[in-house]
Amino acid sequence: MDSKDTKETYVVDSKDGDYAPTYEEAQRRGSAVEDGIVMNVDGLHRKLSNRMIQWIAIGGSIGTALFVSIGWGLIGGGPGSLFIAFLFYCTVVAAVNSGMAEMAVFMPVSGSFIRFAGKWVDEAFGFAAGWNFFLYEAILIPFEISALNLVLTYWRDDIPVAAVVAACIVLYGIINIFVVKLYGEAEFWLASGKLLLIFILTFFTFITMVGGNPKHDAYGFRYWNTPGAFAESVTTGALGRFQGFLAALFTAAWTVVGPEYIAMVAGEAIYPRVTIKQAFKTVYWRFGGFFILGALCVGVVVPYNDPTLLNVLNTQGTGTGAASPYVVAMQNLGITVLPDLTNALLVTSIFSAGNSYVYCATRSLYGLSLDGQAPRFLRKTTKNGIPIYCFCVVMVFPCISFLSVSAGSAQAIKWLVNIVTASQVLNYVIMSTTYIFFYRAVKAQGYDRKAFPYRSWWQPWLAYYALVFTFIIVFIQGYTVFLPGNWDIGTFFTYYTMIIACPVFYFGWKLIKRTKLVKPEEADLVWERPIIDRYEASIDPPLGLWEDLYQFLSLKKYRTKKTAVEA
């Protein structure tokens, strides 16, 4: 029987015997249907292949902070503090990732963790989670475009800012408005550039530290001894060194990311219980290979008191490639060409970050609309599965970057970014809290976690570990503003605006809608599982990553479907 003729109601082959909607009912609802296979309850299409998802996972976890902003952590805490801080914070985000992976693979729906928060914790909690994430992603778009303009000044100062802004807006629009597969392809190549940059900088560190440089100086770990491994910050002595560690830790909190970007593509991934699972599992070695090793390399190539690095950071900030510790090290060693290549790859890295923010902001707003926490008209999708009105709303934000044409107005963009600084760590507070409620519901309803497609280790203790430390970090990030003589109202709002806003979102929605915390035995753990089960039963399992890459490079058509199974 041809899958297009499968009209009758069918039962998903699951232990609960849950019913999924019929083909005709799915079409009436505006669900994503292709060749008779219902891919989603909503209008998003599952078009992201294994190759794309793995590279999106890589690209989403690597930002320009790893190459440039990390310099603030180095001068604040020294190479020893920087390495320890990144090592520690990676364990925290790994704990977040563990719980997030279990939830997202169990229920790979559109909107992911922001809808989990509303479904399994409290509707008001989901409202706060969604708007916190949406504002964070959307406001970072103009920031990245402005940063791109600054990086281009590494070569020349007369590049028209407005032209660069317009070009970015057009490219982001083209990549995100047609089909999600185009976004996946773009991120595949852009993430490849980030990988290339990491390999270049890692090999640069090793080769030059053993003497492979124009000065034939085998400097090794010299800078760990002179000026030393631990820098003082704010004060002196042991307290100053501890505060230096905190400075490095806050840099790590801005730099180390990943789980949220994988989670947000779950609703558009082919065979998500395989592809998304693989992406989450590779997060751990990326933490070690990219972030921890990156922190070690930065502390090797340049001392924390390097006058050039201090001058560039204090005068130009981290908006230019010249502020990269690696570029400073290359210049110190008299290396040419390589700084230009590094800056060129930084351009692609920044563009990729902005592109990811457009995608995530669009999908988070769509998820809010699906749950009735944003206007209903935003649920509209094109026939290719693009939330068109959500996309239009999001594309207003990159237009803010036209303010960067004026030096004075550019401060407005920095101010906007500053007020959402805490949102990134708050995302992890939200994910950890949601997992704890999810775990309680699973236990209360008698589910066997061993039967889950992905089961995280040492739960719920890892979730509590992540929750405690992310909660502490988000509150102490701005501690210096409370020290004697340091009070500044602007700095206070830089660190605490979203910490104040999220409770306002939560309690405001709670009062308006009279929502209640979800009881463990009442949490909806069925939700969209039937339709996802049916979809996965109706297509071939995805290709492995290397097979997918080979097939892509061989220009062969990707195989995804088989005849739908009759009820």
Coordinates of C-alpha atoms in Angstrom, one line a residue:
M1 CA 0.0 0.0 0.0
D2 CA 1.4 3.4 -1.0
S3 CA 2.0 5.7 2.0
K4 CA 0.0 8.5 0.4
D5 CA -3.1 6.3 0.6
T6 CA -2.7 5.7 4.3
K7 CA -5.7 7.7 5.5
E8 CA -7.1 5.7 8.4
T9 CA -6.3 6.4 12.0
Y10 CA -3.3 4.3 13.0
V11 CA -1.9 3.3 16.3
V12 CA 1.8 3.8 17.1
D13 CA 3.6 0.6 18.0
S14 CA 4.5 1.7 21.5
K15 CA 4.0 0.3 25.0
D16 CA 1.2 2.9 25.7
G17 CA -0.7 2.2 22.5
D18 CA -1.1 6.0 21.9
Y19 CA -2.9 7.2 18.9
A20 CA -1.3 9.6 16.3
P21 CA -3.5 11.8 14.1
T22 CA -4.6 10.5 10.7
Y23 CA -3.1 11.7 7.5
E24 CA -6.1 13.9 6.7
E25 CA -6.3 15.3 10.2
A26 CA -2.6 16.1 10.2
Q27 CA -3.1 18.1 6.9
R28 CA -6.1 19.9 8.4
R29 CA -4.0 21.0 11.4
G30 CA -1.2 22.3 9.2
S31 CA 1.2 19.6 10.3
A32 CA 4.3 18.8 8.4
V33 CA 3.4 15.9 6.0
E34 CA 5.5 14.5 3.2
D35 CA 4.7 11.5 1.1
G36 CA 2.0 10.5 3.6
I37 CA 4.4 10.6 6.5
V38 CA 3.5 13.0 9.3
M39 CA 6.9 14.5 10.4
N40 CA 5.7 16.9 13.0
V41 CA 2.5 17.9 14.8
D42 CA 3.4 21.5 13.9
G43 CA 4.5 22.9 10.5
L44 CA 8.3 22.4 10.8
H45 CA 9.9 19.9 8.4
R46 CA 12.5 17.3 9.3
K47 CA 15.2 18.1 6.7
L48 CA 18.4 18.4 8.7
S49 CA 20.7 15.4 8.0
N50 CA 23.1 13.8 10.3
R51 CA 26.0 15.6 8.7
M52 CA 24.3 19.0 9.2
I53 CA 23.3 18.4 12.7
Q54 CA 26.8 17.3 13.9
W55 CA 28.3 20.4 12.3
I56 CA 25.6 22.6 13.7
A57 CA 26.5 21.1 17.1
I58 CA 30.1 22.0 16.5
G59 CA 29.4 25.5 15.1
G60 CA 26.9 26.3 17.8
S61 CA 29.4 25.5 20.6
I62 CA 32.3 27.5 19.0
G63 CA 32.0 31.3 19.1
T64 CA 34.4 34.1 18.6
A65 CA 34.8 34.3 22.4
L66 CA 37.0 31.2 22.2
F67 CA 39.4 33.1 19.9
V68 CA 39.1 36.7 21.1
S69 CA 37.1 37.4 24.3
I70 CA 39.0 34.6 26.1
G71 CA 41.8 37.3 26.4
W72 CA 39.8 38.9 29.2
G73 CA 40.0 35.7 31.2
L74 CA 43.7 35.5 30.6
I75 CA 44.6 39.0 31.7
G76 CA 42.1 38.7 34.6
G77 CA 43.3 35.4 36.1
G78 CA 46.4 34.3 34.4
P79 CA 47.0 31.0 32.5
G80 CA 46.6 28.7 35.5
S81 CA 43.3 30.3 36.6
L82 CA 42.0 30.3 33.0
F83 CA 42.7 26.6 32.5
I84 CA 41.2 25.6 35.8
A85 CA 38.1 27.8 35.3
F86 CA 37.5 26.4 31.8
L87 CA 38.0 22.8 33.1
F88 CA 35.5 23.4 36.0
Y89 CA 32.9 25.2 34.0
C90 CA 33.0 22.5 31.2
T91 CA 32.0 20.0 33.9
V92 CA 29.1 22.2 34.8
V93 CA 27.8 22.6 31.2
A94 CA 28.5 18.8 30.6
A95 CA 26.1 18.1 33.5
V96 CA 23.5 20.4 31.9
N97 CA 24.1 18.7 28.5
S98 CA 23.6 15.2 30.1
G99 CA 20.1 16.0 31.3
M100 CA 19.2 18.1 28.3
A101 CA 20.2 15.2 26.0
E102 CA 17.9 12.8 27.8
M103 CA 14.9 15.1 27.5
A104 CA 15.5 16.2 23.9
V105 CA 16.1 12.7 22.6
F106 CA 13.1 11.4 24.6
M107 CA 10.8 14.2 23.2
P108 CA 12.4 15.9 20.1
V109 CA 9.8 18.5 19.6
S110 CA 9.9 22.0 18.1
G111 CA 10.9 24.6 20.7
S112 CA 12.6 22.0 22.8
F113 CA 13.6 23.0 26.3
I114 CA 11.5 26.2 26.4
R115 CA 8.4 24.1 25.8
F116 CA 9.6 21.3 28.2
A117 CA 9.8 24.0 30.9
G118 CA 6.1 24.9 30.4
K119 CA 5.0 21.3 29.9
W120 CA 6.8 19.6 32.8
V121 CA 7.4 22.4 35.4
D122 CA 4.9 25.3 35.1
E123 CA 3.4 27.1 32.1
A124 CA 4.7 30.3 33.6
F125 CA 8.2 28.8 33.9
G126 CA 8.0 28.0 30.1
F127 CA 6.9 31.6 29.4
A128 CA 9.9 33.0 31.3
A129 CA 12.3 30.4 29.7
G130 CA 11.1 31.2 26.2
W131 CA 11.2 35.0 26.4
N132 CA 14.6 34.9 28.1
F133 CA 16.1 32.7 25.3
F134 CA 14.4 34.6 22.5
L135 CA 15.6 38.1 23.7
Y136 CA 19.1 36.7 24.3
E137 CA 19.3 35.3 20.8
A138 CA 17.6 38.1 19.0
I139 CA 19.7 40.9 20.6
L140 CA 22.9 39.1 19.8
I141 CA 22.2 39.3 16.1
P142 CA 23.0 43.1 15.7
F143 CA 25.9 42.7 18.1
E144 CA 27.5 40.1 15.9
I145 CA 27.0 42.2 12.8
S146 CA 28.7 45.2 14.5
A147 CA 31.5 42.9 15.6
L148 CA 31.9 41.8 12.0
N149 CA 32.4 45.4 11.0
L150 CA 35.1 45.9 13.6
V151 CA 36.9 42.7 12.6
L152 CA 37.1 44.0 9.0
T153 CA 38.9 47.1 10.3
Y154 CA 41.9 44.9 10.9
W155 CA 42.6 45.3 7.2
R156 CA 41.3 48.8 6.5
D157 CA 39.1 51.5 8.1
D158 CA 37.2 52.8 5.1
I159 CA 34.9 49.8 4.5
P160 CA 31.3 51.2 4.5
V161 CA 29.6 50.0 7.6
A162 CA 26.1 50.3 6.2
A163 CA 27.0 48.1 3.2
V164 CA 28.3 45.4 5.5
V165 CA 25.2 45.6 7.6
A166 CA 22.9 45.4 4.6
A167 CA 24.9 42.5 3.1
C168 CA 24.6 40.5 6.4
I169 CA 20.9 41.1 6.6
V170 CA 20.3 40.0 3.0
L171 CA 22.5 36.8 3.5
Y172 CA 20.8 35.9 6.8
G173 CA 17.4 36.4 5.0
I174 CA 18.4 34.1 2.1
I175 CA 19.8 31.4 4.3
N176 CA 16.8 31.3 6.7
I177 CA 13.7 32.1 4.6
F178 CA 13.6 29.3 2.0
V179 CA 14.2 25.8 3.5
V180 CA 15.8 24.7 6.7
K181 CA 18.1 22.5 4.7
L182 CA 19.7 25.7 3.3
Y183 CA 20.5 26.8 6.8
G184 CA 21.9 23.4 7.6
E185 CA 24.2 23.5 4.5
A186 CA 25.4 27.0 5.3
E187 CA 26.2 26.1 8.9
F188 CA 28.0 23.0 7.7
W189 CA 30.5 25.1 5.7
L190 CA 30.7 27.9 8.2
A191 CA 31.3 25.4 11.1
S192 CA 34.0 23.8 8.9
G193 CA 35.8 27.1 8.9
K194 CA 35.7 27.2 12.7
L195 CA 37.1 23.7 12.9
L196 CA 39.9 24.7 10.5
L197 CA 40.7 27.8 12.7
I198 CA 40.9 25.6 15.8
F199 CA 43.3 23.2 14.2
I200 CA 45.4 26.0 12.8
L201 CA 45.7 27.7 16.3
T202 CA 46.3 24.5 18.1
F203 CA 49.2 23.5 15.7
F204 CA 50.5 27.1 15.8
T205 CA 50.7 26.8 19.6
F206 CA 52.5 23.5 19.6
I207 CA 54.9 24.2 16.8
T208 CA 55.9 27.7 18.0
M209 CA 56.3 26.6 21.7
V210 CA 58.9 24.0 20.7
G211 CA 60.9 26.5 18.6
G212 CA 59.2 26.5 15.2
N213 CA 59.0 30.2 14.9
P214 CA 61.0 33.0 13.1
K215 CA 62.9 33.7 16.4
H216 CA 63.7 30.0 17.0
D217 CA 62.5 30.6 20.6
A218 CA 61.4 27.4 22.3
Y219 CA 59.4 29.2 24.9
G220 CA 57.3 26.2 26.1
F221 CA 55.5 27.1 29.3
R222 CA 57.7 30.1 30.1
Y223 CA 54.7 32.4 30.7
W224 CA 53.4 30.1 33.4
N225 CA 56.6 30.9 35.4
T226 CA 57.1 34.5 34.3
P227 CA 54.9 36.5 35.0
G228 CA 53.2 33.5 36.6
A229 CA 50.3 31.1 36.4
F230 CA 47.9 33.1 38.6
A231 CA 47.2 36.8 38.2
E232 CA 45.6 39.1 40.8
S233 CA 42.4 40.9 40.1
V234 CA 40.6 43.7 42.0
T235 CA 42.7 43.2 45.1
T236 CA 46.1 41.6 46.0
G237 CA 47.4 38.5 47.7
A238 CA 45.4 35.2 48.0
L239 CA 42.1 37.1 47.7
G240 CA 43.3 38.8 44.6
R241 CA 44.3 35.5 43.0
F242 CA 40.8 34.0 43.9
Q243 CA 39.2 37.0 42.3
G244 CA 41.4 36.5 39.3
F245 CA 40.0 32.9 39.1
L246 CA 36.5 34.4 39.2
A247 CA 37.3 36.7 36.3
A248 CA 38.5 33.7 34.3
L249 CA 35.4 31.7 35.4
F250 CA 33.0 34.5 34.1
T251 CA 34.9 34.4 30.8
A252 CA 34.3 30.7 30.6
A253 CA 30.6 31.2 31.4
W254 CA 30.4 33.5 28.3
T255 CA 32.5 31.2 26.1
V256 CA 31.4 27.6 26.8
V257 CA 28.0 26.8 25.2
G258 CA 26.4 24.0 23.2
P259 CA 23.4 22.1 24.6
E260 CA 20.9 24.8 23.7
Y261 CA 21.8 24.9 20.0
I262 CA 21.5 21.1 19.6
A263 CA 18.2 21.2 21.4
M264 CA 16.7 23.8 19.2
V265 CA 17.2 21.8 16.0
A266 CA 15.5 18.7 17.4
G267 CA 12.2 19.5 15.8
E268 CA 13.7 19.6 12.3
A269 CA 16.2 16.8 12.5
I270 CA 15.7 13.6 10.5
Y271 CA 15.3 10.5 12.7
P272 CA 16.0 12.7 15.8
R273 CA 16.4 9.9 18.3
V274 CA 19.6 8.9 16.5
T275 CA 21.0 12.1 15.0
I276 CA 20.3 14.3 18.0
K277 CA 21.5 11.7 20.4
Q278 CA 24.8 11.5 18.5
A279 CA 25.2 15.3 18.6
F280 CA 24.7 15.5 22.3
K281 CA 27.1 12.7 22.9
T282 CA 29.9 14.4 21.0
V283 CA 29.6 17.6 23.2
Y284 CA 31.8 16.1 25.8
W285 CA 34.9 15.6 23.6
R286 CA 34.3 19.0 22.1
F287 CA 34.5 20.5 25.5
G288 CA 37.9 18.8 26.0
G289 CA 39.2 19.3 22.5
F290 CA 38.0 22.9 21.9
F291 CA 37.4 24.7 25.2
I292 CA 39.8 23.2 27.7
L293 CA 42.6 22.7 25.2
G294 CA 41.9 26.2 23.8
A295 CA 42.2 27.7 27.3
L296 CA 45.6 25.9 27.7
C297 CA 46.9 27.2 24.4
V298 CA 46.0 30.8 25.1
G299 CA 47.9 30.7 28.3
V300 CA 50.9 29.2 26.5
V301 CA 51.3 31.6 23.6
V302 CA 51.1 35.0 25.4
P303 CA 51.7 36.3 28.9
Y304 CA 48.8 37.7 30.8
N305 CA 50.6 41.1 31.2
D306 CA 51.5 41.4 27.5
P307 CA 51.4 45.2 26.8
T308 CA 50.0 44.8 23.3
L309 CA 47.1 42.6 24.5
L310 CA 46.3 44.9 27.4
N311 CA 46.3 47.9 25.2
V312 CA 44.1 46.4 22.5
L313 CA 41.6 45.0 25.0
N314 CA 41.4 48.2 27.0
T315 CA 41.1 50.5 24.0
Q316 CA 39.3 48.5 21.3
G317 CA 37.6 45.8 23.4
T318 CA 37.1 42.3 21.8
G319 CA 35.4 43.5 18.6
T320 CA 38.5 43.3 16.5
G321 CA 40.7 40.4 15.5
A322 CA 43.7 42.3 16.7
A323 CA 42.4 41.6 20.2
S324 CA 42.9 37.9 19.8
P325 CA 45.7 36.6 22.0
Y326 CA 46.7 34.3 19.1
V327 CA 47.1 37.3 16.8
V328 CA 49.1 39.2 19.4
A329 CA 51.4 36.1 19.8
M330 CA 51.9 35.8 16.1
Q331 CA 52.9 39.5 15.9
N332 CA 55.2 39.1 18.9
L333 CA 57.0 36.2 17.1
G334 CA 57.2 38.1 13.8
I335 CA 54.9 35.7 11.9
T336 CA 53.2 37.2 8.9
V337 CA 50.3 36.0 6.7
L338 CA 48.9 33.7 9.5
P339 CA 47.3 36.7 11.4
D340 CA 45.4 37.6 8.2
L341 CA 44.2 34.0 7.7
T342 CA 43.1 33.9 11.4
N343 CA 41.2 37.2 11.0
A344 CA 39.6 36.0 7.8
L345 CA 38.3 32.8 9.6
L346 CA 37.1 35.0 12.4
V347 CA 34.9 36.8 9.9
T348 CA 33.3 33.5 8.9
S349 CA 33.0 32.6 12.6
I350 CA 31.2 35.8 13.5
F351 CA 28.9 35.5 10.5
S352 CA 28.0 31.9 11.5
A353 CA 27.2 33.1 15.1
G354 CA 24.8 35.7 13.8
N355 CA 23.2 33.1 11.4
S356 CA 22.7 30.7 14.3
Y357 CA 21.1 33.4 16.4
V358 CA 18.6 34.2 13.6
Y359 CA 17.6 30.5 13.4
C360 CA 17.3 30.0 17.2
A361 CA 15.4 33.3 17.8
T362 CA 13.0 32.3 15.0
R363 CA 12.4 28.8 16.4
S364 CA 12.1 30.0 20.0
L365 CA 9.5 32.6 19.1
Y366 CA 7.7 29.9 17.1
G367 CA 7.8 27.6 20.2
L368 CA 6.3 30.3 22.3
S369 CA 3.5 30.8 19.8
L370 CA 2.7 27.0 19.7
D371 CA 2.1 27.1 23.5
G372 CA 0.0 30.2 23.4
Q373 CA 2.7 32.5 24.9
A374 CA 3.2 34.6 21.8
P375 CA 0.6 35.8 19.2
R376 CA -1.2 32.9 17.5
F377 CA -0.5 34.3 13.9
L378 CA 3.2 33.5 14.5
R379 CA 2.4 29.8 14.0
K380 CA 2.1 30.3 10.3
T381 CA 4.6 28.4 8.3
T382 CA 5.5 28.2 4.6
K383 CA 5.0 25.1 2.6
N384 CA 8.7 24.4 3.2
G385 CA 8.3 24.6 6.9
I386 CA 9.7 28.1 7.7
P387 CA 7.8 30.0 10.5
I388 CA 7.5 33.0 8.2
Y389 CA 6.0 35.6 10.5
C390 CA 8.4 34.6 13.3
F391 CA 11.2 35.1 10.8
C392 CA 9.9 38.5 9.8
V393 CA 9.8 39.6 13.5
V394 CA 13.3 38.4 14.1
M395 CA 14.7 40.1 11.0
V396 CA 13.8 43.5 12.7
F397 CA 16.7 42.9 15.1
P398 CA 19.6 42.8 12.6
C399 CA 18.3 46.2 11.4
I400 CA 19.3 47.6 14.7
S401 CA 22.9 47.1 13.6
F402 CA 22.5 50.2 11.4
L403 CA 23.0 52.1 14.6
S404 CA 26.7 51.1 14.4
V405 CA 27.1 53.5 11.4
S406 CA 27.2 56.2 14.1
A407 CA 29.9 55.7 16.8
G408 CA 27.6 57.2 19.5
S409 CA 24.6 55.0 18.5
A410 CA 26.8 51.9 18.5
Q411 CA 26.9 52.2 22.3
A412 CA 23.1 51.4 22.2
I413 CA 23.9 48.0 20.7
K414 CA 26.5 47.3 23.4
W415 CA 24.0 48.3 26.1
L416 CA 21.4 46.0 24.7
V417 CA 23.8 43.1 24.7
N418 CA 24.9 43.9 28.2
I419 CA 21.4 43.6 29.6
V420 CA 21.1 40.0 28.4
T421 CA 24.5 39.0 29.6
A422 CA 23.1 36.8 32.3
S423 CA 20.6 35.1 30.0
Q424 CA 23.1 32.5 28.8
V425 CA 23.7 31.1 32.2
L426 CA 20.0 31.4 33.1
N427 CA 19.3 29.1 30.2
Y428 CA 21.3 26.4 32.0
V429 CA 19.5 27.1 35.3
I430 CA 16.2 26.6 33.4
M431 CA 17.4 23.4 31.8
S432 CA 18.7 21.9 35.0
T433 CA 15.4 22.8 36.9
T434 CA 13.4 21.3 34.1
Y435 CA 15.3 18.0 34.1
I436 CA 14.7 17.7 37.9
F437 CA 11.0 18.0 37.3
F438 CA 11.2 15.6 34.3
Y439 CA 13.1 13.0 36.4
R440 CA 10.4 13.2 39.2
A441 CA 7.6 12.7 36.7
V442 CA 9.4 9.7 35.1
K443 CA 9.7 8.1 38.5
A444 CA 6.2 8.9 39.6
Q445 CA 4.7 7.5 36.4
G446 CA 6.7 4.3 36.5
Y447 CA 8.8 4.7 33.4
D448 CA 12.0 2.7 33.1
R449 CA 14.7 5.1 32.1
K450 CA 16.8 2.2 30.9
A451 CA 14.4 1.8 28.0
F452 CA 14.9 5.5 27.0
P453 CA 16.7 6.1 23.7
Y454 CA 19.3 8.1 25.7
R455 CA 19.7 7.8 29.5
S456 CA 22.1 10.2 31.2
W457 CA 24.3 9.0 34.1
W458 CA 24.3 9.8 37.8
Q459 CA 20.9 11.5 37.7
P460 CA 19.4 13.5 39.3
W461 CA 22.7 14.4 41.1
L462 CA 24.3 15.8 37.9
A463 CA 21.2 18.0 37.4
Y464 CA 21.5 19.3 41.0
Y465 CA 25.3 19.9 40.5
A466 CA 24.6 21.9 37.4
L467 CA 21.7 23.8 39.0
V468 CA 23.7 24.8 42.1
F469 CA 26.7 26.1 40.3
T470 CA 24.9 27.9 37.4
F471 CA 22.6 29.5 40.0
I472 CA 25.7 30.7 42.0
I473 CA 27.5 32.0 38.9
V474 CA 24.6 33.9 37.5
F475 CA 24.2 35.8 40.8
I476 CA 27.9 36.5 41.5
Q477 CA 28.9 37.6 38.0
G478 CA 28.5 41.2 38.9
Y479 CA 29.8 41.0 42.5
T480 CA 32.4 43.7 41.9
V481 CA 29.7 46.4 41.6
F482 CA 28.9 45.8 45.3
L483 CA 32.5 46.4 46.5
P484 CA 33.2 49.7 48.3
G485 CA 33.6 52.5 45.8
N486 CA 32.6 50.4 42.8
W487 CA 28.8 51.0 42.7
D488 CA 27.6 52.0 39.3
I489 CA 23.9 51.8 38.2
G490 CA 24.8 51.0 34.6
T491 CA 27.1 48.1 35.6
F492 CA 24.4 46.8 38.0
F493 CA 21.8 46.6 35.2
T494 CA 24.4 45.0 32.9
Y495 CA 24.6 42.0 35.1
Y496 CA 21.2 41.8 36.8
T497 CA 18.6 43.0 34.3
M498 CA 17.6 39.5 33.1
I499 CA 17.9 38.1 36.6
I500 CA 15.2 40.7 37.6
A501 CA 13.2 40.3 34.3
C502 CA 12.8 36.5 34.5
P503 CA 10.9 36.5 37.8
V504 CA 8.8 39.3 36.5
F505 CA 8.0 37.2 33.4
Y506 CA 7.3 34.1 35.6
F507 CA 5.1 35.7 38.3
G508 CA 3.4 38.0 35.8
W509 CA 2.2 35.1 33.6
K510 CA 1.4 33.1 36.7
L511 CA -0.9 35.8 38.0
I512 CA -2.6 36.4 34.7
K513 CA -3.1 32.7 33.8
R514 CA -3.3 31.3 37.3
T515 CA -0.9 28.5 36.5
K516 CA 0.3 25.9 38.9
L517 CA 3.4 23.8 39.2
V518 CA 2.9 20.5 37.3
K519 CA 2.6 17.5 39.7
P520 CA 4.9 14.6 38.8
E521 CA 2.1 12.2 38.3
E522 CA 0.2 14.6 36.0
A523 CA 3.1 15.7 33.7
D524 CA 2.4 14.9 30.1
L525 CA 5.1 12.4 29.1
V526 CA 3.2 11.2 26.0
W527 CA 2.7 14.6 24.3
E528 CA 4.1 14.2 20.7
R529 CA 5.8 10.9 21.2
P530 CA 3.2 8.9 19.1
I531 CA 3.7 11.0 16.0
I532 CA 7.5 10.9 16.4
D533 CA 7.4 7.1 16.9
R534 CA 5.3 6.8 13.8
Y535 CA 7.6 9.0 11.7
E536 CA 10.7 7.1 12.7
A537 CA 9.0 3.8 12.0
S538 CA 8.2 5.0 8.5
I539 CA 11.7 6.0 7.2
D540 CA 15.1 4.4 6.9
P541 CA 17.5 4.9 9.8
P542 CA 19.8 7.8 9.0
L543 CA 23.3 7.3 7.6
G544 CA 26.2 7.4 10.0
L545 CA 28.2 10.6 10.0
W546 CA 31.1 9.3 7.9
E547 CA 28.8 7.6 5.5
D548 CA 26.7 10.7 5.2
L549 CA 29.8 12.8 4.6
Y550 CA 31.0 10.4 1.9
Q551 CA 27.6 10.4 0.2
F552 CA 27.5 14.2 0.3
L553 CA 31.0 14.5 -1.2
S554 CA 30.1 11.9 -3.8
L555 CA 27.1 14.1 -4.8
K556 CA 24.7 11.2 -4.3
K557 CA 21.1 11.7 -3.3
Y558 CA 20.4 11.3 0.4
R559 CA 18.2 8.3 1.2
T560 CA 15.7 9.0 4.0
K561 CA 12.4 7.2 3.3
K562 CA 10.9 3.8 3.0
T563 CA 7.2 2.9 2.5
A564 CA 5.1 3.9 5.5
V565 CA 4.1 1.0 7.7
E566 CA 0.4 0.3 7.6
A567 CA -1.5 0.3 10.8

